mmCIF file of C-alpha atoms and ligand atoms in Angstrom:
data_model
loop_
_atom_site.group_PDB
_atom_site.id
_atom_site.type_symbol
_atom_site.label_atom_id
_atom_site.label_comp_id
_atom_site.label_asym_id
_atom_site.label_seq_id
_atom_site.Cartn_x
_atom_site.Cartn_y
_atom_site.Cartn_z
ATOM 1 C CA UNK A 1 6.832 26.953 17.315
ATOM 2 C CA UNK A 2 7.561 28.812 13.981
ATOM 3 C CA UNK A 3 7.381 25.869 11.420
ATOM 4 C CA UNK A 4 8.108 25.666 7.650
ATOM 5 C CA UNK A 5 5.688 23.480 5.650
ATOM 6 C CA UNK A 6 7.115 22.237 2.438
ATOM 7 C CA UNK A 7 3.517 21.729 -0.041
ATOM 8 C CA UNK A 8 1.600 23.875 2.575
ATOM 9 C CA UNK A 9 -0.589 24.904 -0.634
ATOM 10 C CA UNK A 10 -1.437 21.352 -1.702
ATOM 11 C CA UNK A 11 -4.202 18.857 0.157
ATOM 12 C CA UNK A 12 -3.026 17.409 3.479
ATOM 13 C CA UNK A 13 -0.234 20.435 3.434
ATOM 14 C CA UNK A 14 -3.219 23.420 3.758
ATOM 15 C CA UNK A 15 -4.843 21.136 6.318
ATOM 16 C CA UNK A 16 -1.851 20.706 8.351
ATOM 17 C CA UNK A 17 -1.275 24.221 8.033
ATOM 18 C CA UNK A 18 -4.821 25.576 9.205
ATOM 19 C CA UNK A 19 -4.801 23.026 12.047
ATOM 20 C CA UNK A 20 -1.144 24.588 13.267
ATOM 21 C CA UNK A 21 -2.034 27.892 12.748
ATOM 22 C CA UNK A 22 -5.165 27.021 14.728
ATOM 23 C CA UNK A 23 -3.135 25.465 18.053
ATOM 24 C CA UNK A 24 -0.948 28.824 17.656
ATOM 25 C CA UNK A 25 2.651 27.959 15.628
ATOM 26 C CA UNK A 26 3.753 30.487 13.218
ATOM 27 C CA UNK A 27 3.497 28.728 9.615
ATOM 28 C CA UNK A 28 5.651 29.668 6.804
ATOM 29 C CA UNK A 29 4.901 27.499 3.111
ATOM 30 C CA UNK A 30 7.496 26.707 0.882
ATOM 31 C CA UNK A 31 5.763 25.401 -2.326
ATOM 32 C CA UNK A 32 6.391 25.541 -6.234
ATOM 33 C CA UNK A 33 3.034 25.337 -6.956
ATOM 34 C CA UNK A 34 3.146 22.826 -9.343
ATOM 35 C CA UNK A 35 -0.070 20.480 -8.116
ATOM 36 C CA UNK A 36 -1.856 23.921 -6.134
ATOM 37 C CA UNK A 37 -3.273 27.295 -6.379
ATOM 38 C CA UNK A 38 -1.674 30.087 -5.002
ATOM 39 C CA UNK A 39 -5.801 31.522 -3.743
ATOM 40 C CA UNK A 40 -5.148 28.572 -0.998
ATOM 41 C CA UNK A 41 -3.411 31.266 1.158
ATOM 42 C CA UNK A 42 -6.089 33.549 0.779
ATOM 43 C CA UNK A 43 -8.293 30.813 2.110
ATOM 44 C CA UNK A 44 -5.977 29.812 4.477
ATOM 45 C CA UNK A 45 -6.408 33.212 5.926
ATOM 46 C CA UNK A 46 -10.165 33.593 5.991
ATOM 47 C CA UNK A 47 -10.836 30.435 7.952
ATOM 48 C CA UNK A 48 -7.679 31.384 10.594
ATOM 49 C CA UNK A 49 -7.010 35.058 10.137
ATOM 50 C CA UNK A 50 -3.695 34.616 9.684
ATOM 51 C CA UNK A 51 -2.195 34.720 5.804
ATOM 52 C CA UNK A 52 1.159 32.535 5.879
ATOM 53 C CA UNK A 53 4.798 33.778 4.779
ATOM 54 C CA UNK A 54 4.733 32.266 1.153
ATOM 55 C CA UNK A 55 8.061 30.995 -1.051
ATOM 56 C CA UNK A 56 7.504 30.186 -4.192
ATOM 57 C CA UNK A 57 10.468 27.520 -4.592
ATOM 58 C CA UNK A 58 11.207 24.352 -5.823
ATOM 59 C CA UNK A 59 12.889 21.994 -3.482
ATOM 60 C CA UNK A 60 15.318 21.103 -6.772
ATOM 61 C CA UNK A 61 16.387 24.995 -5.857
ATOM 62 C CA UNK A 62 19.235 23.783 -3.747
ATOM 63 C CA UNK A 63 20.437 27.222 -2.964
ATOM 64 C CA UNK A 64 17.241 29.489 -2.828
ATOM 65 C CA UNK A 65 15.623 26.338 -0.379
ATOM 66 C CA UNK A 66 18.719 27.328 1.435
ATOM 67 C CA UNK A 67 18.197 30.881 1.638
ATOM 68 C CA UNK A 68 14.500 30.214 2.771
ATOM 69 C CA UNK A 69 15.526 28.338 5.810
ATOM 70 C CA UNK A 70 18.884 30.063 7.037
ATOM 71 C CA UNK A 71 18.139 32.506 9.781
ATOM 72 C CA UNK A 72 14.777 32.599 9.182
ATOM 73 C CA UNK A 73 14.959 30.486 12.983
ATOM 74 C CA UNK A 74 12.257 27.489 12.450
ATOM 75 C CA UNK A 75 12.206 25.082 14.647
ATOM 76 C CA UNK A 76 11.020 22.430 12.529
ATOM 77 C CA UNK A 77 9.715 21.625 9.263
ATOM 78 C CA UNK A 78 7.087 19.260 8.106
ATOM 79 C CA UNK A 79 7.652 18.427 4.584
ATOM 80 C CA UNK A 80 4.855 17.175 1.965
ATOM 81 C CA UNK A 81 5.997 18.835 -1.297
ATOM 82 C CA UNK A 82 6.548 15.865 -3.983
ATOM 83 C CA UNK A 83 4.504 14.474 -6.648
ATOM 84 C CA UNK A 84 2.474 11.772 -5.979
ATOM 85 C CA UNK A 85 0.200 10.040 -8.630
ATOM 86 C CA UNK A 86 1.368 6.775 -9.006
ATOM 87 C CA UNK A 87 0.440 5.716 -12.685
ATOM 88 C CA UNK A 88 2.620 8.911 -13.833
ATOM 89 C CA UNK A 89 5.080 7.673 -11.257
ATOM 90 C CA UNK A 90 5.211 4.556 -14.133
ATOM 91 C CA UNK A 91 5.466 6.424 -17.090
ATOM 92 C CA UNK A 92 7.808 9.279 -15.882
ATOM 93 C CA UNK A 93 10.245 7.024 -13.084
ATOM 94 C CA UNK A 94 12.929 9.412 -13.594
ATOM 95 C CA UNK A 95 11.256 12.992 -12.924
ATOM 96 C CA UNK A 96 9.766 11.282 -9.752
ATOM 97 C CA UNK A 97 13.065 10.051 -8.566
ATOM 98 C CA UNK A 98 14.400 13.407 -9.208
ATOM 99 C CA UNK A 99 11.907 15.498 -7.882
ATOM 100 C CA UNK A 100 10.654 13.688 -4.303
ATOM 101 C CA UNK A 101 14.075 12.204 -3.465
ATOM 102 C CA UNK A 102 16.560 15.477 -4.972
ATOM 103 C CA UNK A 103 13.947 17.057 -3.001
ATOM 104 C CA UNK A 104 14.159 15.916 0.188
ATOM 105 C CA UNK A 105 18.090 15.450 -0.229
ATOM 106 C CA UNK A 106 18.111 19.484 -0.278
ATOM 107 C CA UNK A 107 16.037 20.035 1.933
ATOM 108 C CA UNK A 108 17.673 18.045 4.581
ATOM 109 C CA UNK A 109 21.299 19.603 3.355
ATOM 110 C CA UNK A 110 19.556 22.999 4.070
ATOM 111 C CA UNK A 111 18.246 21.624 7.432
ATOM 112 C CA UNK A 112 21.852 20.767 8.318
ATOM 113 C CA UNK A 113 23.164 24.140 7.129
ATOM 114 C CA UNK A 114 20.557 26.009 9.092
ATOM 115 C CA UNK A 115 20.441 23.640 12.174
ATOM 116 C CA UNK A 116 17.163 22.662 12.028
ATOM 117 C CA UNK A 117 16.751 19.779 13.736
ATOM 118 C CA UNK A 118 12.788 18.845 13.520
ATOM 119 C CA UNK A 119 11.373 16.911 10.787
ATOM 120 C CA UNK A 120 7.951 15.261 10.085
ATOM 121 C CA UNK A 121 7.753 13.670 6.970
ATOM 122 C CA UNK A 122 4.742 12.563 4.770
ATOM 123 C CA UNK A 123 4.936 8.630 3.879
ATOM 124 C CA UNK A 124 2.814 6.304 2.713
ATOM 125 C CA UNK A 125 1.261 3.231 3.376
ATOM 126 C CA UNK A 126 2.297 2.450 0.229
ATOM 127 C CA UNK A 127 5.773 1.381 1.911
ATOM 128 C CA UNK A 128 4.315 -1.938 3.071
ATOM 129 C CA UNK A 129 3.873 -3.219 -0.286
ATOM 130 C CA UNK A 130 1.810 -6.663 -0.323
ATOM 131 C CA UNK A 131 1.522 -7.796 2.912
ATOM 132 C CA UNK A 132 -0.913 -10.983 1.882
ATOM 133 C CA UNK A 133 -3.857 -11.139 4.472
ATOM 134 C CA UNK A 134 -1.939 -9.073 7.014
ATOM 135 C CA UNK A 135 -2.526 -5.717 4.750
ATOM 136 C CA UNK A 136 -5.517 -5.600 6.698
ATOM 137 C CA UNK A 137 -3.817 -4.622 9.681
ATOM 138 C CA UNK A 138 -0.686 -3.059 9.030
ATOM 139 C CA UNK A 139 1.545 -2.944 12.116
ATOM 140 C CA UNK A 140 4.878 0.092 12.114
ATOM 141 C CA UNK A 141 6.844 -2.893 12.933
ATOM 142 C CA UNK A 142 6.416 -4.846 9.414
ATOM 143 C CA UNK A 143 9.288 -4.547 6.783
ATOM 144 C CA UNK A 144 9.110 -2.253 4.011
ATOM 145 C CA UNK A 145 9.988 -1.496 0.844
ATOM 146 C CA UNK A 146 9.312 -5.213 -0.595
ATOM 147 C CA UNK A 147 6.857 -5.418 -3.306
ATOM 148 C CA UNK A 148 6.548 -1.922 -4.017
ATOM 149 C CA UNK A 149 4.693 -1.863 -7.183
ATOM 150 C CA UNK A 150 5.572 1.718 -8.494
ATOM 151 C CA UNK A 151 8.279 4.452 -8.378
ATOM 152 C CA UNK A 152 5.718 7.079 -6.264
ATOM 153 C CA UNK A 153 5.758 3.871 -3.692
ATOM 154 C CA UNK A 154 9.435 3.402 -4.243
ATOM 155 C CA UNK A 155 10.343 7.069 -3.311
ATOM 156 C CA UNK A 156 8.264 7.273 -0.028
ATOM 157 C CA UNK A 157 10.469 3.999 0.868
ATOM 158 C CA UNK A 158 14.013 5.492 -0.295
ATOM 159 C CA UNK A 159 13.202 8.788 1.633
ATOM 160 C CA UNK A 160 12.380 6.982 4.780
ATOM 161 C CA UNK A 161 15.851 5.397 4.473
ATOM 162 C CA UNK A 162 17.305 8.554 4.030
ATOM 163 C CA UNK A 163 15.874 10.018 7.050
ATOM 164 C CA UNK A 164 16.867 7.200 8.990
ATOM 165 C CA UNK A 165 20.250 7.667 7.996
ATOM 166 C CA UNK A 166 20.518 11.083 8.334
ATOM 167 C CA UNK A 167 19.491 10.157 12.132
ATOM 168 C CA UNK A 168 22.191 8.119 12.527
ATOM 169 C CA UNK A 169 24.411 10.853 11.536
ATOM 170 C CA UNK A 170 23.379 12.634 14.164
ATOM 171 C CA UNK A 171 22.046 11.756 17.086
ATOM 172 C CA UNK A 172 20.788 15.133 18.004
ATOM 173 C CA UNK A 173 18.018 15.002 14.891
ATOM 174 C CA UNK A 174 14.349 14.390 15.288
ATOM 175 C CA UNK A 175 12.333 12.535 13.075
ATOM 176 C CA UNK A 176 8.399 11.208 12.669
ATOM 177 C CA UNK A 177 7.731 9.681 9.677
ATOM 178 C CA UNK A 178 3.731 9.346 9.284
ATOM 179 C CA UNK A 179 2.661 6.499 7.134
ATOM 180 C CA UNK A 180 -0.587 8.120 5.923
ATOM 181 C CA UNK A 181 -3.705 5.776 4.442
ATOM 182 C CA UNK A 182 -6.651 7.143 2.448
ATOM 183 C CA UNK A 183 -7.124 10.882 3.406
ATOM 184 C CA UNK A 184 -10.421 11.994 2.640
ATOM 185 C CA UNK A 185 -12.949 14.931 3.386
ATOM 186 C CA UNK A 186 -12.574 18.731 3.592
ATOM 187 C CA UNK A 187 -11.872 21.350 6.539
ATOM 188 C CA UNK A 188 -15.228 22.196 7.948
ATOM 189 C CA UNK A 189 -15.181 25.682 6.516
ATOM 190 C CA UNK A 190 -15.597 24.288 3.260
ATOM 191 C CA UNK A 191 -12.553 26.672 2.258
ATOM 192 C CA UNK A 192 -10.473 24.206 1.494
ATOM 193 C CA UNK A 193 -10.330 20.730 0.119
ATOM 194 C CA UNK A 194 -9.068 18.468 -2.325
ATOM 195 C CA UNK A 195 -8.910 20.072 -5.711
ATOM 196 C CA UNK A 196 -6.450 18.402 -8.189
ATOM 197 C CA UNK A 197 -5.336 19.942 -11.456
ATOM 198 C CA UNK A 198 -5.563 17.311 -13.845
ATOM 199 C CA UNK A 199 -7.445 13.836 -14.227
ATOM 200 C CA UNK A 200 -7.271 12.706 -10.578
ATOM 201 C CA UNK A 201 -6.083 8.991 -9.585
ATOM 202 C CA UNK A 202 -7.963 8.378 -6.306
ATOM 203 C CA UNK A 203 -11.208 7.323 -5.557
ATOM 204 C CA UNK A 204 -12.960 10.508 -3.955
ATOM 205 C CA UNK A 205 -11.826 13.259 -6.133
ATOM 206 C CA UNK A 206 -12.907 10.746 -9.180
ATOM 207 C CA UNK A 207 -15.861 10.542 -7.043
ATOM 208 C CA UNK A 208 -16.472 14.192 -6.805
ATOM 209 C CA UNK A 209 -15.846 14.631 -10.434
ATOM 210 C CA UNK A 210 -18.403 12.485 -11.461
ATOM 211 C CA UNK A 211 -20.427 14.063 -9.024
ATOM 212 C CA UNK A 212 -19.750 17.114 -10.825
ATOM 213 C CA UNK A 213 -20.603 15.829 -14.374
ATOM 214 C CA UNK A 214 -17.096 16.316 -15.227
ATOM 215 C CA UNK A 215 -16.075 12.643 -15.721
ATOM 216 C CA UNK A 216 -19.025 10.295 -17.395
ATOM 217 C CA UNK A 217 -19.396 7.469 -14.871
ATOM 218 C CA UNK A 218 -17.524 6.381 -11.914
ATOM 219 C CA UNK A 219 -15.726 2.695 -12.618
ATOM 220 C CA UNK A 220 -15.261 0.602 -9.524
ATOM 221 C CA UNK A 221 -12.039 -1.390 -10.033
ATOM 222 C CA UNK A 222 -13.108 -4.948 -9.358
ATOM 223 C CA UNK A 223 -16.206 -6.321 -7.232
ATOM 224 C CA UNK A 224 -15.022 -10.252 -7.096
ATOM 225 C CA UNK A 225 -12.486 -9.592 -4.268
ATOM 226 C CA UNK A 226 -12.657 -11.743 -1.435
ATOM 227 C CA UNK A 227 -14.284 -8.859 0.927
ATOM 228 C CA UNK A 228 -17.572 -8.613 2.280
ATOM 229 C CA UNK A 229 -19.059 -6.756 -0.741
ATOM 230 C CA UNK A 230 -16.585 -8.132 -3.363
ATOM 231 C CA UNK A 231 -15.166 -4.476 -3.431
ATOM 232 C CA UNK A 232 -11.419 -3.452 -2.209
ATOM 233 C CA UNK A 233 -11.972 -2.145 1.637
ATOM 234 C CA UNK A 234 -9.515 1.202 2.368
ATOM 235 C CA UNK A 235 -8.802 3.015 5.470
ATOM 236 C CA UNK A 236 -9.974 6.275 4.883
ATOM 237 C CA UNK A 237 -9.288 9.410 7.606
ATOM 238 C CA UNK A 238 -10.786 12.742 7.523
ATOM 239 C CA UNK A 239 -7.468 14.882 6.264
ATOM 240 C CA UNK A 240 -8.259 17.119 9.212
ATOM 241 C CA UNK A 241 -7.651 14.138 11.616
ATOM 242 C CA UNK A 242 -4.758 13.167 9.428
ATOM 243 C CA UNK A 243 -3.978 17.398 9.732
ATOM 244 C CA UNK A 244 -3.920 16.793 13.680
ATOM 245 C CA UNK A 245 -1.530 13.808 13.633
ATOM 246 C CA UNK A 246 1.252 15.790 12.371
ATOM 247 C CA UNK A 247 0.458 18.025 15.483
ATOM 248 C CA UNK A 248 0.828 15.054 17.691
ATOM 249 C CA UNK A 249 3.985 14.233 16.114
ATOM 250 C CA UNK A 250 5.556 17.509 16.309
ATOM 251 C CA UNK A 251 4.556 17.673 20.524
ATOM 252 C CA UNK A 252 6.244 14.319 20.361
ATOM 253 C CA UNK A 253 9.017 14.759 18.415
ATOM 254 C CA UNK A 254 12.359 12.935 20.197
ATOM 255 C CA UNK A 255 16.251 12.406 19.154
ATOM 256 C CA UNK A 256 16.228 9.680 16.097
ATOM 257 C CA UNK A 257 13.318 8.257 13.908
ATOM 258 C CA UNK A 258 9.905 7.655 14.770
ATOM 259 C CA UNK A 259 7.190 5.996 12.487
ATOM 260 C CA UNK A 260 3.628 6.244 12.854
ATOM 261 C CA UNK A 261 0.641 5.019 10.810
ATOM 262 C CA UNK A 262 -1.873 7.757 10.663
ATOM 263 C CA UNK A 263 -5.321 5.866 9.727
ATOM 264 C CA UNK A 264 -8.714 5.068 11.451
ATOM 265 C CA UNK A 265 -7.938 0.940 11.872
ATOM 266 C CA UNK A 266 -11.424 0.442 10.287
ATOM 267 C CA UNK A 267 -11.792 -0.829 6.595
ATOM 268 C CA UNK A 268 -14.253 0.586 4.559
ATOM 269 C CA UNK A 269 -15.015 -0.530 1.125
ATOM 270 C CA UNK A 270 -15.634 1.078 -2.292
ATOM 271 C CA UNK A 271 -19.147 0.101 -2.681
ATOM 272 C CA UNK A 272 -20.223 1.316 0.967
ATOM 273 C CA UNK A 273 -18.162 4.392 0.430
ATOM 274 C CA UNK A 274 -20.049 5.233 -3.190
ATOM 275 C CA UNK A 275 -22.971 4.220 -1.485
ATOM 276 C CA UNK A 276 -22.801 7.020 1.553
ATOM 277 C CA UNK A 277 -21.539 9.364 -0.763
ATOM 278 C CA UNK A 278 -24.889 9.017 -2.764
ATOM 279 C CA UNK A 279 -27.023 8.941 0.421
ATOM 280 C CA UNK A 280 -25.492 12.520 1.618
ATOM 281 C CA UNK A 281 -25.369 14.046 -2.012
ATOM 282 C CA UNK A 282 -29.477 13.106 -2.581
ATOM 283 C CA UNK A 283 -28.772 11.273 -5.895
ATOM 284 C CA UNK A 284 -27.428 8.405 -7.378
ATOM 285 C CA UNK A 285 -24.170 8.421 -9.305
ATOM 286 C CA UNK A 286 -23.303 6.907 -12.930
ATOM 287 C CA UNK A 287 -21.152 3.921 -12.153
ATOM 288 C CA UNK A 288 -20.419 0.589 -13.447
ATOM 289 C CA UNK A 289 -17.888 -2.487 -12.428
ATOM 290 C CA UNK A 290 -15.069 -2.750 -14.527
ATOM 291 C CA UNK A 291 -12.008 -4.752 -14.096
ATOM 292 C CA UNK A 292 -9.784 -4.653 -11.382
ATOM 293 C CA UNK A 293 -7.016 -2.166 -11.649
ATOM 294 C CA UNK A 294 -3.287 -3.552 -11.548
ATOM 295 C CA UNK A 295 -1.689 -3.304 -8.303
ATOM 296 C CA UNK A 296 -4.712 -3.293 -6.088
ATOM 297 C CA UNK A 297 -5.118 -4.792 -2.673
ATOM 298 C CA UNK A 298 -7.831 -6.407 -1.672
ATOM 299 C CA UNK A 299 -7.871 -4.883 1.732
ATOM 300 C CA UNK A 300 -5.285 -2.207 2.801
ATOM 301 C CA UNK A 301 -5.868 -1.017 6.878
ATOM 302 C CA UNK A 302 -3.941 0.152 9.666
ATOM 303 C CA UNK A 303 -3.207 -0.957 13.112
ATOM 304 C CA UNK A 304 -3.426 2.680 14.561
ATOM 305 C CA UNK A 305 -2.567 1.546 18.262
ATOM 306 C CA UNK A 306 1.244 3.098 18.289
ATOM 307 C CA UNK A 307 -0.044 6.576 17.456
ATOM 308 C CA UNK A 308 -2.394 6.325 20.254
ATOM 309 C CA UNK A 309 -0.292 4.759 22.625
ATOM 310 C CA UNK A 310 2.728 7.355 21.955
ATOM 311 C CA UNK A 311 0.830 10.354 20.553
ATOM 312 C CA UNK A 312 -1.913 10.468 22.604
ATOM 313 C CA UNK A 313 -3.585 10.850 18.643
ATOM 314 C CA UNK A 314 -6.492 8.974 17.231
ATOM 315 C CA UNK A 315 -9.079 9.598 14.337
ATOM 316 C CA UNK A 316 -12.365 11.648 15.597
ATOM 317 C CA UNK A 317 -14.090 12.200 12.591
ATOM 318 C CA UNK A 318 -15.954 9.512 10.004
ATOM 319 C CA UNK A 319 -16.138 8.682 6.641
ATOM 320 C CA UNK A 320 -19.891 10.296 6.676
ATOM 321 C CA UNK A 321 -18.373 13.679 8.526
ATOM 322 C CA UNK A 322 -15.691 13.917 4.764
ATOM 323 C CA UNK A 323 -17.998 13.659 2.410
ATOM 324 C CA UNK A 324 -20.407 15.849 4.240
ATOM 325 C CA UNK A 325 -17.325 18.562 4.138
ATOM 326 C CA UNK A 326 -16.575 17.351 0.839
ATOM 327 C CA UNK A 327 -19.503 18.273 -0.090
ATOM 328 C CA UNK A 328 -19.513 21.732 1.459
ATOM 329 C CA UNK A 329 -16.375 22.292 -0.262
ATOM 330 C CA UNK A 330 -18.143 21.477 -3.230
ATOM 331 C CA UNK A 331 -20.805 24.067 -3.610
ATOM 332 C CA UNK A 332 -18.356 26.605 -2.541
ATOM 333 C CA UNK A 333 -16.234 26.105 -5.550
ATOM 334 C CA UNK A 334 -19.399 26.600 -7.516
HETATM 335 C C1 UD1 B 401 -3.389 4.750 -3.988
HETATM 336 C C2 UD1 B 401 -2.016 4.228 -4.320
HETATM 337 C C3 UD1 B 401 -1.109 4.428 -3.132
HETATM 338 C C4 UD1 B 401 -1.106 5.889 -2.717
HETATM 339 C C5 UD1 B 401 -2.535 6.333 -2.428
HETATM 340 C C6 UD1 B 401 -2.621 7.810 -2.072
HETATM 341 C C7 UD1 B 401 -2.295 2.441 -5.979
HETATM 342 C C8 UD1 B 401 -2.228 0.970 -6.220
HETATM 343 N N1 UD1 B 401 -2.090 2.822 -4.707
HETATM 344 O O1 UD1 B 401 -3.914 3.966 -2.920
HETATM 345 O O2 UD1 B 401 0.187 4.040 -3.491
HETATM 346 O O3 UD1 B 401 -0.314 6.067 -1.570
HETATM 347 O O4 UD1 B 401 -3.331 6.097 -3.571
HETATM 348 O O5 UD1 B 401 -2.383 8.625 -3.175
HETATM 349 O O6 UD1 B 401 -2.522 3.228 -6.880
HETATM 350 N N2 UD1 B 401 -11.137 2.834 -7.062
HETATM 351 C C9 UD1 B 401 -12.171 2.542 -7.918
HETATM 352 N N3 UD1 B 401 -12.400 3.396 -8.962
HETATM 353 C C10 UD1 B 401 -11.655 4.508 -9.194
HETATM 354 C C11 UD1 B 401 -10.595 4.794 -8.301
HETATM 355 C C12 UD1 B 401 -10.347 3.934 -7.249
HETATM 356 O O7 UD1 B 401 -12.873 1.563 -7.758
HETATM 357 O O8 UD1 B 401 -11.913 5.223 -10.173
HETATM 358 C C13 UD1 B 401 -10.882 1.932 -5.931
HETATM 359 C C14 UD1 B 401 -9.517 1.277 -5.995
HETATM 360 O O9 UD1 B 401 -9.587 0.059 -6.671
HETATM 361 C C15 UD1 B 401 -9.184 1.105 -4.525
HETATM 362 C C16 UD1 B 401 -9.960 2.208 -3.813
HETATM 363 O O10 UD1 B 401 -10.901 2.703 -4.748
HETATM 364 O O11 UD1 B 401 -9.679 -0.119 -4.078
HETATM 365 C C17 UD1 B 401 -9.067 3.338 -3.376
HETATM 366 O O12 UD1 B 401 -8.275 3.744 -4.494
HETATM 367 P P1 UD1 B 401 -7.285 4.988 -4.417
HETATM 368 O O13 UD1 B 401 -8.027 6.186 -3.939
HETATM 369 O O14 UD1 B 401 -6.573 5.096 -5.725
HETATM 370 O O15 UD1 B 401 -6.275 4.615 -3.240
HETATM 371 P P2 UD1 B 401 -5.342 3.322 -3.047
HETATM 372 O O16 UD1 B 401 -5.376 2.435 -4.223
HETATM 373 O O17 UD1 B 401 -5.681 2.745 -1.744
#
């Protein structure tokens, strides 16, 4: 299949894109660059020996998007580009709104234009919102969009409306909306991993950073929850298992709107998480308990069954398998 990947230079997007290139599609990246290096390519190519098609556009680009995707003859696109820290999401509402839904409303018009019909779309699981004690075993099924705490949250939801939508528009368009939970970990290579410009928000890259010596001391946001160890418990999946799902999805891909949660169904908290990172690195890192951080679930987990029941698609890899890529990645950036 010759596929356009929209962030194919960011995290999950390179993944995704080594992992098609791998099962033999032809992978073109439309990215602005904004959150990701341009070198990604070149590392995209040593670990497949193949160097993507690159476009340098933003998705706000309404006509050069268009240009990208007429005649160019993809048969689908999976699309990642958008921002996607959630306290900026707070601060700066507007340019999120703009960029991740203006975004995707382009890139769908230029879909339409250029009859593309295939669409997998990054979501979160963000789109539950507070689901009380059933967060720990979020079902596809479960309403969304209530008690969304932040405008990154808030897009993900709108978007998946759109998409429906746009489905019912016309019945001929494909769909698979992949409800992602904690990607973690590195491609095995150690090419490529997660490598944010900026302070980073979640809990591995702080953890790397620390790691690193580049922040002072890892905080853990609150150890009084009522979990096992008193620490939040996350789903985290190896992003080249997470990579693989949108594979799945794409073989699987059928007229109108499919959702699928893409996690491991096992809950894993901060403290054991810290503590196998430490085991694997050799050495202990600076951390204290702080308070809890606004917003945060006590326990956040999928029920994974639909994506094995309809993709054939499950996690392989384990939390100890990331951080031992992670890790790899690590020293390579050295
Ligand atoms: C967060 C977002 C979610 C988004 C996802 C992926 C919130 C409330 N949720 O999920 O919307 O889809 O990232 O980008 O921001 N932790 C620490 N210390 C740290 C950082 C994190 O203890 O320095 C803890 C958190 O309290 C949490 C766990 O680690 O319990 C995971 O945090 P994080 O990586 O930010 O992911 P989520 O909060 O699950």
């Amino acid at each position: 299949m010759k596929i356009l990947v929209t962030g194919g230079t960011g995290y999950i997007g390179s993944h995704t894109t080594v992992e098609l290139i791998r099962a033999g599609h032809e992978v073109e990246i439309l990215d602005n660059l904004f959150n990701s290096k341009i070198e990604v390519l070149d590392k995209i190519e040593k670990i497949t020996g193949v160097k993507p098609k690159f476009y340098k556009v933003d998705l706000l680009d309404y006509p050069t998007t268009l240009d990208v995707l007429k005649n160019a003859g993809f048969e689908a696109v999976i699309h990642f580009a958008g921002m996607k820290a959630v306290g900026e999401s707070v601060e700066k509402p507007l340019t999120y709104y703009e960029n991740n839904i203006q975004g995707t409303v382009n890139l769908l018009k230029a879909m339409r234009e250029a009859e593309v019909k295939k669409l997998v779309f990054s979501s979160s699981a963000t789109v539950y919102g507070d689901k009380g004690a059933d967060s720990a075993r979020l079902v596809e099924t479960m309403t969304t969009g209530v008690g969304v705490t932040n405008p990154y949250g808030w897009t993900k939801a709108m978007i998946e409306q759109i998409i429906k939508d746009v489905c019912v528009a016309d019945p001929k368009f494909e769909a698979t909306i992949l409800r992602y939970f904690n990607p973690v970990g590195a491609d095995k290579s150690g090419l490529i991993g997660e490598d944010p410009n900026g302070i980073p928000n979640n809990l591995m890259p702080i953890v790397t950073k620390v790691y690193q010596g580049k922040i002072d001391k890892l905080v853990i946001y609150g150890d009084d929850y009522e979990t096992e160890d008193g620490s939040c418990e996350r789903d985290f999946i190896h992003v080249t298992d997470l990579a693989k799902g949108h594979l799945a999805a794409l073989e699987h891909s059928c007229p109108g709107v499919s959702i699928y949660n893409l996690g491991s169904g096992k809950a894993t908290s901060v403290f054991e998480i810290v503590a196998a990172f430490e085991k694997l690195a050799g050495q202990e890192l600076p951390k204290e308990i702080g308070a809890r951080r606004a917003g945060d679930l006590a326990v956040v987990c999928a029920n994974p069954a639909l994506a094995w029941e309809k993709l054939g698609w499950k996690t392989e890899l384990t939390i100890e398998d990331a951080i031992a890529d992670t890790l790899r990645y690590l020293k390579n950036l050295e």
